[in-house]
mmCIF file of N, CA and C in Angstrom:
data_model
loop_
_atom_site.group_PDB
_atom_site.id
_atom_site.type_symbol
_atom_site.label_atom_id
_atom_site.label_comp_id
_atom_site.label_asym_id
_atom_site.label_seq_id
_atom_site.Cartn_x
_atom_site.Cartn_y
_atom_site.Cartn_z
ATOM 1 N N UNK A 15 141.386 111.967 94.885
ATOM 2 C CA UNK A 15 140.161 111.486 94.292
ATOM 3 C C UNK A 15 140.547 110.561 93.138
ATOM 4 N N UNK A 16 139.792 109.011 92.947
ATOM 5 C CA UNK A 16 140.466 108.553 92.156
ATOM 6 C C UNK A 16 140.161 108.748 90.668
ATOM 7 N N UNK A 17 139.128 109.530 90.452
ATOM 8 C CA UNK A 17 138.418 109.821 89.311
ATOM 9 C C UNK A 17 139.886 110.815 88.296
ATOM 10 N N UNK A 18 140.153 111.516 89.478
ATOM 11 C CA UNK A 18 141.207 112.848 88.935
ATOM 12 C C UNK A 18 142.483 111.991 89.077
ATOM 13 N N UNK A 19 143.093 110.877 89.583
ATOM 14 C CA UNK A 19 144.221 110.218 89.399
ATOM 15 C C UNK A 19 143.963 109.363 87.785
ATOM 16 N N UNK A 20 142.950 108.577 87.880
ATOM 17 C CA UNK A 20 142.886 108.153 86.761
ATOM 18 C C UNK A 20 142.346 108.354 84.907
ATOM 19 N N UNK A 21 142.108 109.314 85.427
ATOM 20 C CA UNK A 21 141.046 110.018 84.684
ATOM 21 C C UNK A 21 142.148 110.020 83.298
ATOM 22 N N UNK A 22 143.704 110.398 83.391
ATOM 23 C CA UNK A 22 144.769 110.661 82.544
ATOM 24 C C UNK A 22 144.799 108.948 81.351
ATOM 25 N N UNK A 23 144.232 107.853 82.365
ATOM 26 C CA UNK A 23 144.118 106.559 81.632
ATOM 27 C C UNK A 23 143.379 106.316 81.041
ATOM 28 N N UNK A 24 142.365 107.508 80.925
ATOM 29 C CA UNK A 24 141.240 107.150 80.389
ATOM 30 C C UNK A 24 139.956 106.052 81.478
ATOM 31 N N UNK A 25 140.635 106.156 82.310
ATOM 32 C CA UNK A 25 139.347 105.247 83.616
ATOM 33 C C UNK A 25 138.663 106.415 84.356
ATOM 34 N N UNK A 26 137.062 106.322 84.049
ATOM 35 C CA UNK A 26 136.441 107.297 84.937
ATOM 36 C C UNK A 26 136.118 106.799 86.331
ATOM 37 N N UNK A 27 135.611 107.443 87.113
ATOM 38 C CA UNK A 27 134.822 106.695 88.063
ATOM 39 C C UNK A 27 133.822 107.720 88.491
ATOM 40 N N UNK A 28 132.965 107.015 89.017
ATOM 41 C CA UNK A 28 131.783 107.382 89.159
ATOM 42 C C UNK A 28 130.727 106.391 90.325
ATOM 43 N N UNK A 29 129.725 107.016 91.010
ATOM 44 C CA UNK A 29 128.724 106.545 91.685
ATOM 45 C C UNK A 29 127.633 106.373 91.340
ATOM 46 N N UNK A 30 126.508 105.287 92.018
ATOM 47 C CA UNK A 30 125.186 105.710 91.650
ATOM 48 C C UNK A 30 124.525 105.752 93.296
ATOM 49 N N UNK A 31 123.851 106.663 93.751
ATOM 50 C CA UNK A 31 123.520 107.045 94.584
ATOM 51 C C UNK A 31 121.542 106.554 94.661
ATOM 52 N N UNK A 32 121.487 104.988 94.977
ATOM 53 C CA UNK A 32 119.886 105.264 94.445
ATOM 54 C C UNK A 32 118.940 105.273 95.545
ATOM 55 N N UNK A 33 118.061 105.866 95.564
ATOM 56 C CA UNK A 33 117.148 106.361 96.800
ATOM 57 C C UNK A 33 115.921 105.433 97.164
ATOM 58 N N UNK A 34 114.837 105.060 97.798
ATOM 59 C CA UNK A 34 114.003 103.719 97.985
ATOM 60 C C UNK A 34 113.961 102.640 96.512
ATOM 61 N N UNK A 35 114.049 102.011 96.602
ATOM 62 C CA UNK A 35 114.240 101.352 95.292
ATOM 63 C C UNK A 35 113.330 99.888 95.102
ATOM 64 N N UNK A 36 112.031 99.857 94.761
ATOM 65 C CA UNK A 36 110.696 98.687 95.330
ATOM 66 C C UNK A 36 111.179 97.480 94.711
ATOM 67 N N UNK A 37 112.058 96.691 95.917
ATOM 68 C CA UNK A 37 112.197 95.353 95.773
ATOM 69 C C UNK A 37 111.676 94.461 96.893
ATOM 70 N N UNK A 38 112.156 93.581 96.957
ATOM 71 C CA UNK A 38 111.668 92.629 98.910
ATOM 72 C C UNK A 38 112.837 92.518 99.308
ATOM 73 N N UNK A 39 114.057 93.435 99.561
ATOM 74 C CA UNK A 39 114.503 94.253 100.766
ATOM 75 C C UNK A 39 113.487 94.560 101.999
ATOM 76 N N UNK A 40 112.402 95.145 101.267
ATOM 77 C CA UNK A 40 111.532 95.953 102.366
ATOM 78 C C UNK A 40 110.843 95.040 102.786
ATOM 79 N N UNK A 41 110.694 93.420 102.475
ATOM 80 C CA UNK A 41 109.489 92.303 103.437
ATOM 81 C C UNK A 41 110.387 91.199 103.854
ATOM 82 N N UNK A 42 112.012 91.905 103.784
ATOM 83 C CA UNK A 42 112.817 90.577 103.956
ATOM 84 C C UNK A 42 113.969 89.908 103.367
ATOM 85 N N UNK A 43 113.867 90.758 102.104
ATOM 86 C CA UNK A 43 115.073 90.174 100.751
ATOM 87 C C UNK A 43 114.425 89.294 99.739
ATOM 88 N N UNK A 44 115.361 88.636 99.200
ATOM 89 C CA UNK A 44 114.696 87.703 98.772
ATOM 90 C C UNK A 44 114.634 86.666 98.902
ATOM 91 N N UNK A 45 115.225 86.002 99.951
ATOM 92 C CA UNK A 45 115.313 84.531 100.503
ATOM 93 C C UNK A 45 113.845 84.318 101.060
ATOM 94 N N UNK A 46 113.683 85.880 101.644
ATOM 95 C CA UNK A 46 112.397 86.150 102.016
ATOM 96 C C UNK A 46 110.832 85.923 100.950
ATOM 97 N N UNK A 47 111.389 86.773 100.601
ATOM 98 C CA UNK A 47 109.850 86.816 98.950
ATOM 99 C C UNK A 47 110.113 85.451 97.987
ATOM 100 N N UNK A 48 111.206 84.477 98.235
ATOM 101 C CA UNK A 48 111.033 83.074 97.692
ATOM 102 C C UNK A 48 110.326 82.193 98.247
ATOM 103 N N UNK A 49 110.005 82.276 99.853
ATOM 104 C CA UNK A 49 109.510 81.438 100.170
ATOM 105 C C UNK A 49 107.834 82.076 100.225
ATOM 106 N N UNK A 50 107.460 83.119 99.721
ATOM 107 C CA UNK A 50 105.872 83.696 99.994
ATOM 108 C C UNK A 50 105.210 83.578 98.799
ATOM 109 N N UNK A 51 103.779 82.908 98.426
ATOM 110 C CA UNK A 51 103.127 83.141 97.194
ATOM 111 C C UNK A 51 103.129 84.315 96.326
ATOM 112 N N UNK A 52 103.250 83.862 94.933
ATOM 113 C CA UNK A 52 103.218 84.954 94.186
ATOM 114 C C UNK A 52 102.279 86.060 94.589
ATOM 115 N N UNK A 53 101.398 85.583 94.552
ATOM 116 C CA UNK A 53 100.019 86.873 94.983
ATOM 117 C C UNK A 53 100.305 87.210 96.253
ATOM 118 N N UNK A 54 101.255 87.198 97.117
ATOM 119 C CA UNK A 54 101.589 88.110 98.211
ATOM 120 C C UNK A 54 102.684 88.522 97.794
ATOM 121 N N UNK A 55 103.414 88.026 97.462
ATOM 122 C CA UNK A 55 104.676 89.097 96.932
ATOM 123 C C UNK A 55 104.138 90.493 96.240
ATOM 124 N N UNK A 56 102.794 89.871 95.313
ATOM 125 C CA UNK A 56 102.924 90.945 94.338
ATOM 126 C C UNK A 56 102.082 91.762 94.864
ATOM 127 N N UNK A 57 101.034 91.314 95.995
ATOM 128 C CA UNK A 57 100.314 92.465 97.058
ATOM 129 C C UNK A 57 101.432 93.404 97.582
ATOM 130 N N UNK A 58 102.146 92.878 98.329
ATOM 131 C CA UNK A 58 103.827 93.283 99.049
ATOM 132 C C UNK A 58 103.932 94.649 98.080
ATOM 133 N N UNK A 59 104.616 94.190 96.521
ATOM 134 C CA UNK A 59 105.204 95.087 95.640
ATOM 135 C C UNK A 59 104.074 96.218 95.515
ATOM 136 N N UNK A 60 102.785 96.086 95.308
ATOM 137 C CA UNK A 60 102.291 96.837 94.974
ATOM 138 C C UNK A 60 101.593 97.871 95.940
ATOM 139 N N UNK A 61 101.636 97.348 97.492
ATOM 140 C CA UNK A 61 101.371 98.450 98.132
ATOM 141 C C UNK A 61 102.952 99.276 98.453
ATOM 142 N N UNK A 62 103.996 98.494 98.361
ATOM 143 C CA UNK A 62 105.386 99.277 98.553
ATOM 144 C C UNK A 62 105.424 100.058 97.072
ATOM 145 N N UNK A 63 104.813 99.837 95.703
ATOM 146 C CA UNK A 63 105.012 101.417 94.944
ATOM 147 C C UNK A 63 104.260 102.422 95.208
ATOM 148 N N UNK A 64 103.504 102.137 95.784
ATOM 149 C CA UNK A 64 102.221 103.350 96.013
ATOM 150 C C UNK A 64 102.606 103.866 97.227
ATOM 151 N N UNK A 65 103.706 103.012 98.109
ATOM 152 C CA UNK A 65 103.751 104.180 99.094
ATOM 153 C C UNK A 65 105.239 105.060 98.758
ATOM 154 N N UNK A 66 105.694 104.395 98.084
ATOM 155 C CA UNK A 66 106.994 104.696 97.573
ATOM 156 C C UNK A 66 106.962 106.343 96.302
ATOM 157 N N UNK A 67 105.394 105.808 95.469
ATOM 158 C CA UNK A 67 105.346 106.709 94.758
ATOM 159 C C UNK A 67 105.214 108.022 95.468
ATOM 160 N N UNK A 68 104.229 107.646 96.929
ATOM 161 C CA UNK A 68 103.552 108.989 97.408
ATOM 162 C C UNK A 68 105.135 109.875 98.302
ATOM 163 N N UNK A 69 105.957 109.134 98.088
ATOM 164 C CA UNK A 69 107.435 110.391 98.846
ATOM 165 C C UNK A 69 108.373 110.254 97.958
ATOM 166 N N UNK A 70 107.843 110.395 96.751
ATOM 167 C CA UNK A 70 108.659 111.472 95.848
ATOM 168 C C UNK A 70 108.430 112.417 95.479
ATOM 169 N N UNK A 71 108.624 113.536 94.443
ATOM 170 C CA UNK A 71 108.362 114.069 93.300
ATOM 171 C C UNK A 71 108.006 113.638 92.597
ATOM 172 N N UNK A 72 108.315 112.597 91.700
ATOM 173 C CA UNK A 72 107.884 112.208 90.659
ATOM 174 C C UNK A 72 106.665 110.990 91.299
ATOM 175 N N UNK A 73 105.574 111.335 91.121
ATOM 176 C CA UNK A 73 104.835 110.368 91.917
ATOM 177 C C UNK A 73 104.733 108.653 91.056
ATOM 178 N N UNK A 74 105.828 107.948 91.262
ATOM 179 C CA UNK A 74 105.879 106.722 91.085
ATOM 180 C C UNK A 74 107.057 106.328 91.894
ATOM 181 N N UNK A 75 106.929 104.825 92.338
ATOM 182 C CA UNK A 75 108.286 103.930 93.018
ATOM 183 C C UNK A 75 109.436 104.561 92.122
ATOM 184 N N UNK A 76 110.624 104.145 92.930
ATOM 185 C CA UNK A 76 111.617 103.605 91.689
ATOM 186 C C UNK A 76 112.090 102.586 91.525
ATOM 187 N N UNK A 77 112.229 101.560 90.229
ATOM 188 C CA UNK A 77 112.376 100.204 90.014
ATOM 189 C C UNK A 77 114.068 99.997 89.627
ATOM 190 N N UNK A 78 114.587 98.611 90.209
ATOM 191 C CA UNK A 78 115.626 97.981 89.708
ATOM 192 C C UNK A 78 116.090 98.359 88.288
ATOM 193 N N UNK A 79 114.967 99.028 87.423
ATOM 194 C CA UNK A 79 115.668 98.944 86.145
ATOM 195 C C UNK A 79 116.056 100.529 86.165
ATOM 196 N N UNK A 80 115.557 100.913 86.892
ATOM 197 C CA UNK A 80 116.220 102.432 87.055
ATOM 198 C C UNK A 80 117.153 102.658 87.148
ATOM 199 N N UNK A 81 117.692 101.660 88.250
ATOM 200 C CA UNK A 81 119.544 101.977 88.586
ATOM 201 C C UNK A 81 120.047 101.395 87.392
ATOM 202 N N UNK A 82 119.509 100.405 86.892
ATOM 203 C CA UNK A 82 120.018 99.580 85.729
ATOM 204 C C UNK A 82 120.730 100.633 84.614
ATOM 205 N N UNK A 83 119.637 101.392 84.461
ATOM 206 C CA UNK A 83 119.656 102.236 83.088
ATOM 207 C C UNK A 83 120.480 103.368 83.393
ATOM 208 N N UNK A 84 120.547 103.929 84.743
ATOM 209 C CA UNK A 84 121.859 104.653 85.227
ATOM 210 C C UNK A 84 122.875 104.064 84.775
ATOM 211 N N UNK A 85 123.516 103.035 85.223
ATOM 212 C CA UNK A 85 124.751 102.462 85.407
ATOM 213 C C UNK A 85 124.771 102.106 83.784
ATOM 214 N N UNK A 86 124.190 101.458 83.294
ATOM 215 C CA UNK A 86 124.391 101.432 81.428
ATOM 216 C C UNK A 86 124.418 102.964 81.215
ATOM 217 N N UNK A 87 124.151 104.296 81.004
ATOM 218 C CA UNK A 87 124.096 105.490 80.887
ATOM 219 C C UNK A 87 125.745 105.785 81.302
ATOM 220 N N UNK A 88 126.418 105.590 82.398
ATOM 221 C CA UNK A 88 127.693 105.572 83.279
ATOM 222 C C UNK A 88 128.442 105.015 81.885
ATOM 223 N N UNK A 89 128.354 103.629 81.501
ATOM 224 C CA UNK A 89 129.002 102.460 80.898
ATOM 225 C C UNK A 89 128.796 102.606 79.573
ATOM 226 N N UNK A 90 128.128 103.827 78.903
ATOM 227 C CA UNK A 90 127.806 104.028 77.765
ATOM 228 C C UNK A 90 129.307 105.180 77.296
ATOM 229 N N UNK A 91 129.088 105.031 75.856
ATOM 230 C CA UNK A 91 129.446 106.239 75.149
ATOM 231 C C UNK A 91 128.955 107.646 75.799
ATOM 232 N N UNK A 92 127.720 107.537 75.780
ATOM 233 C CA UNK A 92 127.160 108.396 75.632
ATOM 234 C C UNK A 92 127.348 109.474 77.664
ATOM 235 N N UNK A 93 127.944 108.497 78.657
ATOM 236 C CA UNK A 93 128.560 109.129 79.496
ATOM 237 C C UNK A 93 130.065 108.950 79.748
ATOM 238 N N UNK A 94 130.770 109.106 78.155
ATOM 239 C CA UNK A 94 132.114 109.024 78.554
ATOM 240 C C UNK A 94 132.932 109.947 78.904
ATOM 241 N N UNK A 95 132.201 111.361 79.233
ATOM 242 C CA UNK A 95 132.796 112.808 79.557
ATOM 243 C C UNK A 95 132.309 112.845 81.222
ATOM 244 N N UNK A 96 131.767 111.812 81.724
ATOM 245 C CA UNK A 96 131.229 111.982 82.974
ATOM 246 C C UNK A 96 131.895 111.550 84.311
ATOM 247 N N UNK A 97 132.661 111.926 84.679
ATOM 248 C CA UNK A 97 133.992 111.542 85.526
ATOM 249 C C UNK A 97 133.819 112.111 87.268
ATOM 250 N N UNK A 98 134.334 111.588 88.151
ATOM 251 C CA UNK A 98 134.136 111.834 89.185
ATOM 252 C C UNK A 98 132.871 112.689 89.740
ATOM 253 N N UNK A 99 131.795 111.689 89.194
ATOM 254 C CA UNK A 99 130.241 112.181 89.782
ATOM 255 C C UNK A 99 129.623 111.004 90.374
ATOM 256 N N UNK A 100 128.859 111.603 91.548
ATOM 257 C CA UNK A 100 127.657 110.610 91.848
ATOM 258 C C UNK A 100 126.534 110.471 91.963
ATOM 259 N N UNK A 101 125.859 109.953 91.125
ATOM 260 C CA UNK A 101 124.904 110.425 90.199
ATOM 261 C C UNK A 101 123.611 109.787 90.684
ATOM 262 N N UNK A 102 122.625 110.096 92.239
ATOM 263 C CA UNK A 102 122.038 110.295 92.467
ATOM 264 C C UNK A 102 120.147 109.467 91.735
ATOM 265 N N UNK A 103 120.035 108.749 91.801
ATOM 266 C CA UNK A 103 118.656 107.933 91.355
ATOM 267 C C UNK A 103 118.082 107.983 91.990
ATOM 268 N N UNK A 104 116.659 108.622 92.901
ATOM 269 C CA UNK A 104 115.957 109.018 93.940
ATOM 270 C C UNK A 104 114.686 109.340 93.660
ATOM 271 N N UNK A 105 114.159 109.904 92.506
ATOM 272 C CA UNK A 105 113.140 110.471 91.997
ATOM 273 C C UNK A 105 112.963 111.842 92.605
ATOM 274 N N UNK A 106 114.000 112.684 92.967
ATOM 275 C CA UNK A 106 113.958 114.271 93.868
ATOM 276 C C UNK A 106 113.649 114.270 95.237
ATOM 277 N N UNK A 107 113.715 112.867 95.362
ATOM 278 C CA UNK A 107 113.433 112.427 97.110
ATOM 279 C C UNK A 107 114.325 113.357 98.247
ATOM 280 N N UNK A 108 115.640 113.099 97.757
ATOM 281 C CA UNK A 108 116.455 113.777 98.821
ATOM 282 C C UNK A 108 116.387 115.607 98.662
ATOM 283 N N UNK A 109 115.559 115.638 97.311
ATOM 284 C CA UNK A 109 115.420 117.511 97.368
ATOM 285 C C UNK A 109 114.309 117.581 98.584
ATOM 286 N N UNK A 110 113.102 116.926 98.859
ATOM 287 C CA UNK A 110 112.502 116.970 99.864
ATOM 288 C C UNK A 110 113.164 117.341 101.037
ATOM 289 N N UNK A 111 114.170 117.546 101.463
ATOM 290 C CA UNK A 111 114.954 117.364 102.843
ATOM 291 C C UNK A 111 115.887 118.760 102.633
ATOM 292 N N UNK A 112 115.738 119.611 101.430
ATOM 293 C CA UNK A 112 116.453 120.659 101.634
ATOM 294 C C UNK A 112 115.891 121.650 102.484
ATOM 295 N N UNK A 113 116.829 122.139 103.345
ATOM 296 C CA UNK A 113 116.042 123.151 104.236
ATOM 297 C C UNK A 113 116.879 124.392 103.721
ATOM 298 N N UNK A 114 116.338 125.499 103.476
ATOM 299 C CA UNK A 114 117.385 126.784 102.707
ATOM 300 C C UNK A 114 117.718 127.499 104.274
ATOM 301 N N UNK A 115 118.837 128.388 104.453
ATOM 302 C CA UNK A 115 119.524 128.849 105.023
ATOM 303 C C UNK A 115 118.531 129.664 105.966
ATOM 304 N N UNK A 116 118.853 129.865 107.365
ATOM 305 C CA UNK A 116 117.655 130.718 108.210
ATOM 306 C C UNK A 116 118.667 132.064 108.359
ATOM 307 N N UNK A 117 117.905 133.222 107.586
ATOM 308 C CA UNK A 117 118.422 134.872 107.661
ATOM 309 C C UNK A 117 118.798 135.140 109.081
#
């Protein structure tokens, strides 16, 4: 694992694992959403948070600045004890999918 090889250099490593994430991926990318009027893009965005919000837990999308603020959090002080993790951005989406053990 390279987290535990390097970890002695002081280099962590780490993942971000992020789960639907409301960009125009979902109508195309963005080569895609450059060539469509603003007011359809932003129809686009806004029925993709509302459906995005309704399959989470936390009932809202999750936005670009989410992973953002992960990965600064990673790149901070303040996660410099945080070493060979992958650290999951989803809004509890993938807890939806736990099935517990059948007796």
């Amino acid at each position: 694992m390279a987290g535990v090889e390097l970890g002695p250099h002081k280099i962590r490593v780490n993942a971000i694992s992020p789960g639907a994430i409301a960009t125009p991926i979902f109508w195309g990318g963005s080569a895609r959403a450059n060539t469509l009027p603003d007011e359809e893009n932003e129809r686009k965005m806004t029925k993709l948070q509302g459906n995005l919000a309704r399959a989470t837990p936390i009932p809202r999308s999750g936005l670009a600045m989410d992973i953002a603020e992960a990965a600064l959090f990673l790149a901070s002080d303040a996660g410099s004890y945080v070493n060979c993790h992958d650290l999951v951005v989803d809004g509890g989406r993938t807890s939806l999918f736990f099935e517990p053990p059948v007796a």
